[in-house]
Amino acid sequence: MRRGLLIFALINILVLFFLVRSVSTLLSLLLEDAAADAIQSTELPSLNSSLIEHPQLIPKIIHQTYKNGSIPEHWRNPQQSCIDLHPDYEYILWTDEKSRAFIAAQYPWFLKTFDNYAYPIQRADAIRYFVLAYYGGTYIDLDDGCNRRLDPLLAYPAWLRRTMPTGISNDVMGSVPQHPFFLRVIKVLQQYDHQWGLPYITIMYSTGPLFLSVLWKEYIQDSPSDMSRIRILMPEEYQKYTWSFFTHHTGNSWHGKDARLIFWMGQHWQFLTFCGVSLAAFVGLFLFWVYSRIMHRRTEHLYPYTTVPSPRLTDYP
Ligand SMILES: *[C@@H]1O[C@H](CO)[C@@H](O)[C@H](O)[C@H]1NC(C)=O
Ligand SMILES: *[C@@H]1O[C@H](CO)[C@@H](O)[C@H](O)[C@H]1NC(C)=O
């Protein structure tokens, strides 16, 4: 009996350990404010200056994605604003056809996963990580227009955009070719290719911003060298002010929704933590109940006659 209890306790501790471990990155992500890596506005040159104070690291390439070459009307202006501001940059539009050909040629081991994604947005997410890993450059979603030249952002080995109050997005990002972060991202994409019931969660966590945020958090926890540090573009520099880098345009952007879910999770993190702990307690109690039932049965089986039936009145007429 004593030994059984000990084993039961050990199993519970193990289960709890794995539960906590598997959500710990998510929990710590909610608390990560990225302050240490934020790009400070004082680091950036004034609006119209094309001067880069530090050497340019990221190549002058702009990547965008759409299913084919016919960009819908409401995204033509933002697209053109980026092209017009950067005549000296190479511009690449990754259509479905071009993306698939690129994966087939450069990353054939990924082609099966790429083709088998259930949702087109997963391919649109994945291709941006591969082209950044391969060519480097700046990826920009079609619903983000350019408000000023990207030059100052080319001085970092890689940068991602912060979403408030937690996580990062994958709608604009920049990187040198072969950056260790993006190499890691493309390497683990297959591992994260799971169905999670809801399409929304599946997309978020297999290729989307939640997937990227978790990897980013893991990456900074492993404290890479300064050489490959990822800098974070904060909301003010993203699109809040006249001197911010991007402008937002309406369109049915997927990532607006993502941001809202992450936002909701961030606002309710105490509640979510409470739910997690309650769930763990419930699972623990349930296991204990199962355990005591089994022990009870076993006792009955070992000593079947120890419970003396109580005498019934009818036995003594
Ligand atoms: C920057 O340039 C734009 C157009 O070239 C001009 O309208 C704007 O006034 C300039 N801003 C500053 C701060 O010089
Ligand atoms: C691009 O896709 C849209 C929507 O599916 C379609 O209407 C259009 O004809 C396509 N354009 C080309 C050039 O294939």
Short mmCIF file of C-alpha atoms and ligand atoms in Angstrom, two decimals:
data_model
loop_
_atom_site.label_atom_id
_atom_site.label_comp_id
_atom_site.label_asym_id
_atom_site.label_seq_id
_atom_site.Cartn_x
_atom_site.Cartn_y
_atom_site.Cartn_z
CA MET A 1 0.00 0.00 0.00
CA ARG A 2 2.75 2.42 0.97
CA ARG A 3 4.78 1.54 -2.10
CA GLY A 4 1.73 1.93 -4.31
CA LEU A 5 1.15 5.41 -2.95
CA LEU A 6 4.76 6.36 -3.58
CA ILE A 7 4.57 5.17 -7.19
CA PHE A 8 1.31 7.04 -7.61
CA ALA A 9 2.88 10.23 -6.29
CA LEU A 10 5.91 9.84 -8.56
CA ILE A 11 3.76 9.34 -11.63
CA ASN A 12 1.76 12.43 -10.76
CA ILE A 13 4.88 14.49 -10.30
CA LEU A 14 6.19 13.31 -13.66
CA VAL A 15 2.91 14.14 -15.40
CA LEU A 16 2.86 17.58 -13.79
CA PHE A 17 6.49 18.14 -14.74
CA PHE A 18 5.82 17.41 -18.41
CA LEU A 19 2.64 19.52 -18.42
CA VAL A 20 4.43 22.49 -16.92
CA ARG A 21 7.43 22.00 -19.17
CA SER A 22 5.33 21.91 -22.31
CA VAL A 23 3.49 25.13 -21.49
CA SER A 24 6.36 26.92 -19.79
CA THR A 25 7.57 28.54 -23.02
CA LEU A 26 4.04 29.76 -23.65
CA LEU A 27 3.76 31.11 -20.13
CA SER A 28 7.14 32.80 -20.22
CA LEU A 29 6.23 34.22 -23.64
CA LEU A 30 3.33 36.05 -22.01
CA LEU A 31 5.74 37.70 -19.62
CA GLU A 32 8.44 38.53 -22.18
CA ASP A 33 8.48 42.29 -22.82
CA ALA A 34 11.45 42.24 -25.25
CA ALA A 35 12.74 45.44 -23.64
CA ALA A 36 16.34 44.25 -23.84
CA ASP A 37 16.13 43.80 -27.61
CA ALA A 38 13.83 46.68 -28.52
CA ILE A 39 15.05 49.00 -31.25
CA GLN A 40 15.07 52.40 -29.53
CA SER A 41 13.81 55.35 -31.52
CA THR A 42 17.02 57.18 -30.58
CA GLU A 43 18.98 54.51 -32.49
CA LEU A 44 17.17 55.40 -35.67
CA PRO A 45 18.21 58.27 -37.93
CA SER A 46 15.63 61.02 -38.52
CA LEU A 47 12.85 60.44 -40.99
CA ASN A 48 14.22 61.46 -44.38
CA SER A 49 17.81 60.58 -43.76
CA SER A 50 18.95 57.60 -45.79
CA LEU A 51 22.13 57.55 -43.80
CA ILE A 52 22.88 54.22 -42.16
CA GLU A 53 25.06 54.82 -39.16
CA HIS A 54 26.06 51.18 -38.89
CA PRO A 55 27.13 48.96 -41.76
CA GLN A 56 24.34 47.43 -43.82
CA LEU A 57 23.96 43.72 -43.01
CA ILE A 58 20.57 42.75 -44.45
CA PRO A 59 20.55 42.67 -48.27
CA LYS A 60 18.35 45.16 -50.12
CA ILE A 61 15.57 42.77 -51.12
CA ILE A 62 11.84 43.10 -50.45
CA HIS A 63 9.80 39.88 -50.39
CA GLN A 64 6.01 39.74 -50.62
CA THR A 65 3.57 36.89 -51.20
CA TYR A 66 0.31 36.47 -53.05
CA LYS A 67 -1.32 33.49 -54.74
CA ASN A 68 -0.74 34.89 -58.22
CA GLY A 69 0.38 38.04 -59.97
CA SER A 70 -3.01 39.81 -59.83
CA ILE A 71 -2.79 41.79 -56.61
CA PRO A 72 -6.29 42.86 -55.48
CA GLU A 73 -7.10 46.54 -55.86
CA HIS A 74 -7.04 47.37 -52.12
CA TRP A 75 -3.45 46.15 -51.77
CA ARG A 76 -1.97 47.80 -54.86
CA ASN A 77 -1.35 51.11 -53.14
CA PRO A 78 0.53 49.68 -50.16
CA GLN A 79 2.52 47.41 -52.50
CA GLN A 80 3.40 50.33 -54.75
CA SER A 81 4.40 52.52 -51.78
CA CYS A 82 7.10 49.98 -50.86
CA ILE A 83 8.33 49.64 -54.43
CA ASP A 84 8.40 53.43 -54.96
CA LEU A 85 10.36 54.15 -51.80
CA HIS A 86 12.98 51.52 -52.63
CA PRO A 87 13.97 51.78 -56.30
CA ASP A 88 17.41 50.43 -55.45
CA TYR A 89 16.02 47.29 -53.78
CA GLU A 90 15.30 44.04 -55.55
CA TYR A 91 11.57 43.25 -55.36
CA ILE A 92 10.32 39.66 -55.37
CA LEU A 93 6.66 38.66 -55.35
CA TRP A 94 6.34 35.03 -54.25
CA THR A 95 3.33 33.61 -56.05
CA ASP A 96 2.10 30.07 -55.26
CA GLU A 97 3.78 28.76 -58.36
CA LYS A 98 7.09 30.51 -57.73
CA SER A 99 7.08 29.47 -54.07
CA ARG A 100 6.56 25.82 -54.85
CA ALA A 101 9.29 25.84 -57.51
CA PHE A 102 11.68 27.46 -55.01
CA ILE A 103 10.98 24.88 -52.30
CA ALA A 104 11.28 22.03 -54.82
CA ALA A 105 14.63 23.33 -56.02
CA GLN A 106 16.26 24.45 -52.75
CA TYR A 107 14.51 22.53 -49.97
CA PRO A 108 13.17 19.33 -51.57
CA TRP A 109 12.99 17.64 -48.14
CA PHE A 110 10.25 20.10 -47.21
CA LEU A 111 8.15 19.83 -50.36
CA LYS A 112 5.85 17.09 -49.06
CA THR A 113 4.98 19.08 -45.92
CA PHE A 114 4.60 22.23 -47.99
CA ASP A 115 2.19 20.58 -50.45
CA ASN A 116 0.24 18.85 -47.70
CA TYR A 117 -0.58 21.92 -45.63
CA ALA A 118 -4.35 22.04 -45.32
CA TYR A 119 -4.58 25.84 -45.52
CA PRO A 120 -2.98 28.11 -48.17
CA ILE A 121 -2.06 30.61 -45.44
CA GLN A 122 0.29 27.97 -43.97
CA ARG A 123 2.21 27.91 -47.25
CA ALA A 124 2.24 31.72 -47.29
CA ASP A 125 3.65 31.67 -43.74
CA ALA A 126 6.24 28.97 -44.45
CA ILE A 127 7.60 30.45 -47.68
CA ARG A 128 8.54 33.74 -45.98
CA TYR A 129 10.78 31.90 -43.48
CA PHE A 130 12.48 29.94 -46.27
CA VAL A 131 13.19 32.94 -48.47
CA LEU A 132 14.55 34.93 -45.53
CA ALA A 133 16.77 32.00 -44.56
CA TYR A 134 17.96 31.64 -48.15
CA TYR A 135 18.21 35.17 -49.57
CA GLY A 136 17.84 37.35 -46.52
CA GLY A 137 16.05 40.67 -46.98
CA THR A 138 12.83 42.17 -45.66
CA TYR A 139 9.49 40.42 -45.79
CA ILE A 140 6.39 42.66 -45.86
CA ASP A 141 2.73 41.54 -45.83
CA LEU A 142 0.69 43.00 -48.67
CA ASP A 143 -1.54 44.95 -46.30
CA ASP A 144 1.45 46.84 -44.89
CA GLY A 145 2.47 49.88 -46.88
CA CYS A 146 5.87 51.57 -46.52
CA ASN A 147 6.06 54.97 -44.89
CA ARG A 148 9.82 55.48 -44.87
CA ARG A 149 12.87 53.74 -46.24
CA LEU A 150 13.89 50.48 -44.58
CA ASP A 151 17.60 51.34 -44.62
CA PRO A 152 18.05 51.83 -40.86
CA LEU A 153 16.62 48.36 -40.21
CA LEU A 154 19.23 46.79 -42.49
CA ALA A 155 21.87 47.46 -39.84
CA TYR A 156 20.72 44.53 -37.65
CA PRO A 157 21.37 40.85 -38.32
CA ALA A 158 17.63 40.20 -37.87
CA TRP A 159 14.53 41.97 -36.60
CA LEU A 160 10.97 40.98 -35.79
CA ARG A 161 7.91 43.03 -34.94
CA ARG A 162 6.48 43.12 -31.44
CA THR A 163 2.75 42.61 -30.90
CA MET A 164 1.19 44.01 -27.75
CA PRO A 165 0.98 42.96 -25.05
CA THR A 166 2.80 39.79 -25.92
CA GLY A 167 4.60 37.90 -28.68
CA ILE A 168 5.83 38.86 -32.11
CA SER A 169 4.24 38.79 -35.53
CA ASN A 170 5.40 37.45 -38.86
CA ASP A 171 3.88 40.19 -41.03
CA VAL A 172 7.04 42.27 -41.36
CA MET A 173 10.52 40.97 -40.56
CA GLY A 174 14.06 41.23 -41.80
CA SER A 175 17.13 39.03 -41.72
CA VAL A 176 20.55 38.34 -43.17
CA PRO A 177 20.78 35.12 -45.22
CA GLN A 178 21.42 31.96 -43.13
CA HIS A 179 20.58 33.64 -39.85
CA PRO A 180 20.60 30.95 -37.09
CA PHE A 181 17.08 31.89 -36.00
CA PHE A 182 15.51 31.38 -39.44
CA LEU A 183 17.60 28.26 -40.02
CA ARG A 184 16.11 26.89 -36.83
CA VAL A 185 12.61 27.98 -37.85
CA ILE A 186 12.72 26.14 -41.18
CA LYS A 187 14.26 23.12 -39.53
CA VAL A 188 11.44 22.64 -37.01
CA LEU A 189 8.48 23.53 -39.25
CA GLN A 190 7.82 19.84 -39.94
CA GLN A 191 7.81 19.05 -36.23
CA TYR A 192 5.11 21.66 -35.65
CA ASP A 193 2.92 20.44 -38.50
CA HIS A 194 -0.04 19.22 -36.43
CA GLN A 195 -3.78 19.55 -36.62
CA TRP A 196 -5.18 21.13 -33.46
CA GLY A 197 -8.88 20.70 -34.10
CA LEU A 198 -9.66 24.32 -34.85
CA PRO A 199 -8.22 25.66 -38.14
CA TYR A 200 -7.43 28.87 -36.35
CA ILE A 201 -5.21 27.25 -33.70
CA THR A 202 -3.71 24.86 -36.25
CA ILE A 203 -2.54 27.75 -38.44
CA MET A 204 -1.36 29.87 -35.52
CA TYR A 205 0.71 27.15 -33.96
CA SER A 206 1.97 25.24 -37.02
CA THR A 207 3.31 28.15 -39.09
CA GLY A 208 1.84 31.43 -37.85
CA PRO A 209 2.78 34.09 -35.30
CA LEU A 210 2.28 31.85 -32.25
CA PHE A 211 4.67 29.28 -33.71
CA LEU A 212 7.19 32.03 -34.49
CA SER A 213 6.77 33.61 -31.05
CA VAL A 214 7.47 30.34 -29.26
CA LEU A 215 10.59 29.77 -31.35
CA TRP A 216 11.70 33.34 -30.76
CA LYS A 217 11.28 32.92 -27.01
CA GLU A 218 13.27 29.67 -27.08
CA TYR A 219 15.92 31.36 -29.16
CA ILE A 220 16.46 34.23 -26.72
CA GLN A 221 16.42 31.80 -23.78
CA ASP A 222 19.34 29.98 -25.36
CA SER A 223 21.10 33.39 -25.26
CA PRO A 224 22.86 33.48 -28.62
CA SER A 225 25.88 35.64 -29.18
CA ASP A 226 25.49 39.34 -29.86
CA MET A 227 26.37 38.65 -33.47
CA SER A 228 23.05 36.95 -34.15
CA ARG A 229 20.86 38.89 -31.73
CA ILE A 230 17.34 39.53 -32.96
CA ARG A 231 16.21 43.11 -32.53
CA ILE A 232 12.57 43.98 -31.98
CA LEU A 233 10.64 46.67 -33.82
CA MET A 234 8.26 48.20 -31.27
CA PRO A 235 4.70 49.39 -32.08
CA GLU A 236 5.72 53.08 -32.22
CA GLU A 237 8.32 52.41 -34.89
CA TYR A 238 6.03 49.98 -36.69
CA GLN A 239 3.09 52.14 -37.65
CA LYS A 240 1.90 54.51 -34.99
CA TYR A 241 3.47 57.79 -36.01
CA THR A 242 4.31 59.75 -39.11
CA TRP A 243 7.91 58.65 -38.67
CA SER A 244 7.06 54.94 -38.28
CA PHE A 245 8.20 52.51 -40.96
CA PHE A 246 4.88 51.08 -42.11
CA THR A 247 1.27 52.08 -42.67
CA HIS A 248 -1.63 49.74 -42.23
CA HIS A 249 -4.20 49.10 -44.90
CA THR A 250 -7.41 47.23 -44.49
CA GLY A 251 -7.85 44.00 -46.25
CA ASN A 252 -8.74 40.63 -44.97
CA SER A 253 -5.48 40.12 -43.17
CA TRP A 254 -5.14 36.95 -41.26
CA HIS A 255 -2.74 38.34 -38.79
CA GLY A 256 -5.08 40.91 -37.39
CA LYS A 257 -7.06 38.01 -36.00
CA ASP A 258 -3.94 36.30 -34.69
CA ALA A 259 -2.92 39.43 -32.91
CA ARG A 260 -6.33 39.63 -31.31
CA LEU A 261 -6.11 36.10 -29.92
CA ILE A 262 -2.61 36.67 -28.59
CA PHE A 263 -3.83 39.97 -27.19
CA TRP A 264 -6.71 38.22 -25.48
CA MET A 265 -4.37 35.58 -24.05
CA GLY A 266 -2.05 38.28 -22.81
CA GLN A 267 -4.84 40.19 -21.09
CA HIS A 268 -6.15 37.05 -19.45
CA TRP A 269 -2.93 35.33 -18.59
CA GLN A 270 -3.78 35.11 -14.88
CA PHE A 271 -7.07 33.50 -15.80
CA LEU A 272 -5.33 31.08 -18.20
CA THR A 273 -2.74 30.19 -15.57
CA PHE A 274 -5.57 29.61 -13.08
CA CYS A 275 -7.30 27.34 -15.62
CA GLY A 276 -4.08 25.42 -16.17
CA VAL A 277 -3.48 24.90 -12.46
CA SER A 278 -7.11 23.89 -11.89
CA LEU A 279 -6.90 21.44 -14.75
CA ALA A 280 -3.71 19.95 -13.31
CA ALA A 281 -5.38 19.67 -9.87
CA PHE A 282 -8.43 18.07 -11.41
CA VAL A 283 -6.31 15.55 -13.32
CA GLY A 284 -4.38 14.81 -10.12
CA LEU A 285 -7.57 14.23 -8.10
CA PHE A 286 -9.03 12.08 -10.82
CA LEU A 287 -5.89 9.93 -10.94
CA PHE A 288 -6.02 9.63 -7.17
CA TRP A 289 -9.63 8.52 -7.35
CA VAL A 290 -8.75 5.89 -9.99
CA TYR A 291 -5.83 4.80 -7.88
CA SER A 292 -7.88 4.38 -4.71
CA ARG A 293 -10.52 2.43 -6.62
CA ILE A 294 -7.89 0.05 -7.91
CA MET A 295 -6.35 -0.33 -4.46
CA HIS A 296 -9.77 -0.92 -2.98
CA ARG A 297 -10.54 -3.63 -5.56
CA ARG A 298 -7.19 -5.22 -4.92
CA THR A 299 -7.80 -5.29 -1.19
CA GLU A 300 -11.19 -6.87 -1.78
CA HIS A 301 -9.60 -9.40 -4.04
CA LEU A 302 -6.86 -10.27 -1.57
CA TYR A 303 -9.13 -10.45 1.46
CA PRO A 304 -12.51 -11.26 0.02
CA TYR A 305 -14.06 -12.19 3.34
CA THR A 306 -12.91 -9.35 5.50
CA THR A 307 -16.09 -7.36 4.96
CA VAL A 308 -18.67 -9.00 7.14
CA PRO A 309 -22.15 -8.65 5.69
CA SER A 310 -24.40 -6.84 8.10
CA PRO A 311 -27.21 -9.01 9.38
CA ARG A 312 -30.56 -8.35 7.84
CA LEU A 313 -33.76 -8.44 9.76
CA THR A 314 -35.10 -11.19 7.51
CA ASP A 315 -32.29 -13.47 8.73
CA TYR A 316 -33.98 -13.61 12.11
CA PRO A 317 -37.59 -14.23 11.50
C1 LIG B 1 10.50 64.03 -45.83
O1 LIG B 1 10.27 63.95 -47.23
C2 LIG B 1 8.93 64.10 -47.61
C3 LIG B 1 8.79 63.88 -49.10
O2 LIG B 1 10.02 63.67 -49.69
C4 LIG B 1 8.48 65.52 -47.21
O3 LIG B 1 7.13 65.69 -47.57
C5 LIG B 1 8.63 65.66 -45.71
O4 LIG B 1 8.31 66.99 -45.32
C6 LIG B 1 10.05 65.35 -45.28
N1 LIG B 1 10.10 65.31 -43.82
C7 LIG B 1 11.11 65.82 -43.11
C8 LIG B 1 11.00 65.67 -41.62
O5 LIG B 1 12.06 66.35 -43.62
C1 LIG B 2 -5.41 35.14 -59.69
O1 LIG B 2 -6.38 34.61 -58.80
C2 LIG B 2 -7.64 35.24 -58.88
C3 LIG B 2 -8.52 34.69 -57.77
O2 LIG B 2 -8.42 33.32 -57.61
C4 LIG B 2 -8.22 35.02 -60.26
O3 LIG B 2 -9.49 35.66 -60.36
C5 LIG B 2 -7.26 35.59 -61.31
O4 LIG B 2 -7.74 35.33 -62.59
C6 LIG B 2 -5.87 35.00 -61.12
N1 LIG B 2 -4.97 35.71 -62.01
C7 LIG B 2 -4.10 35.07 -62.81
C8 LIG B 2 -3.19 35.95 -63.59
O5 LIG B 2 -4.04 33.86 -62.88
#
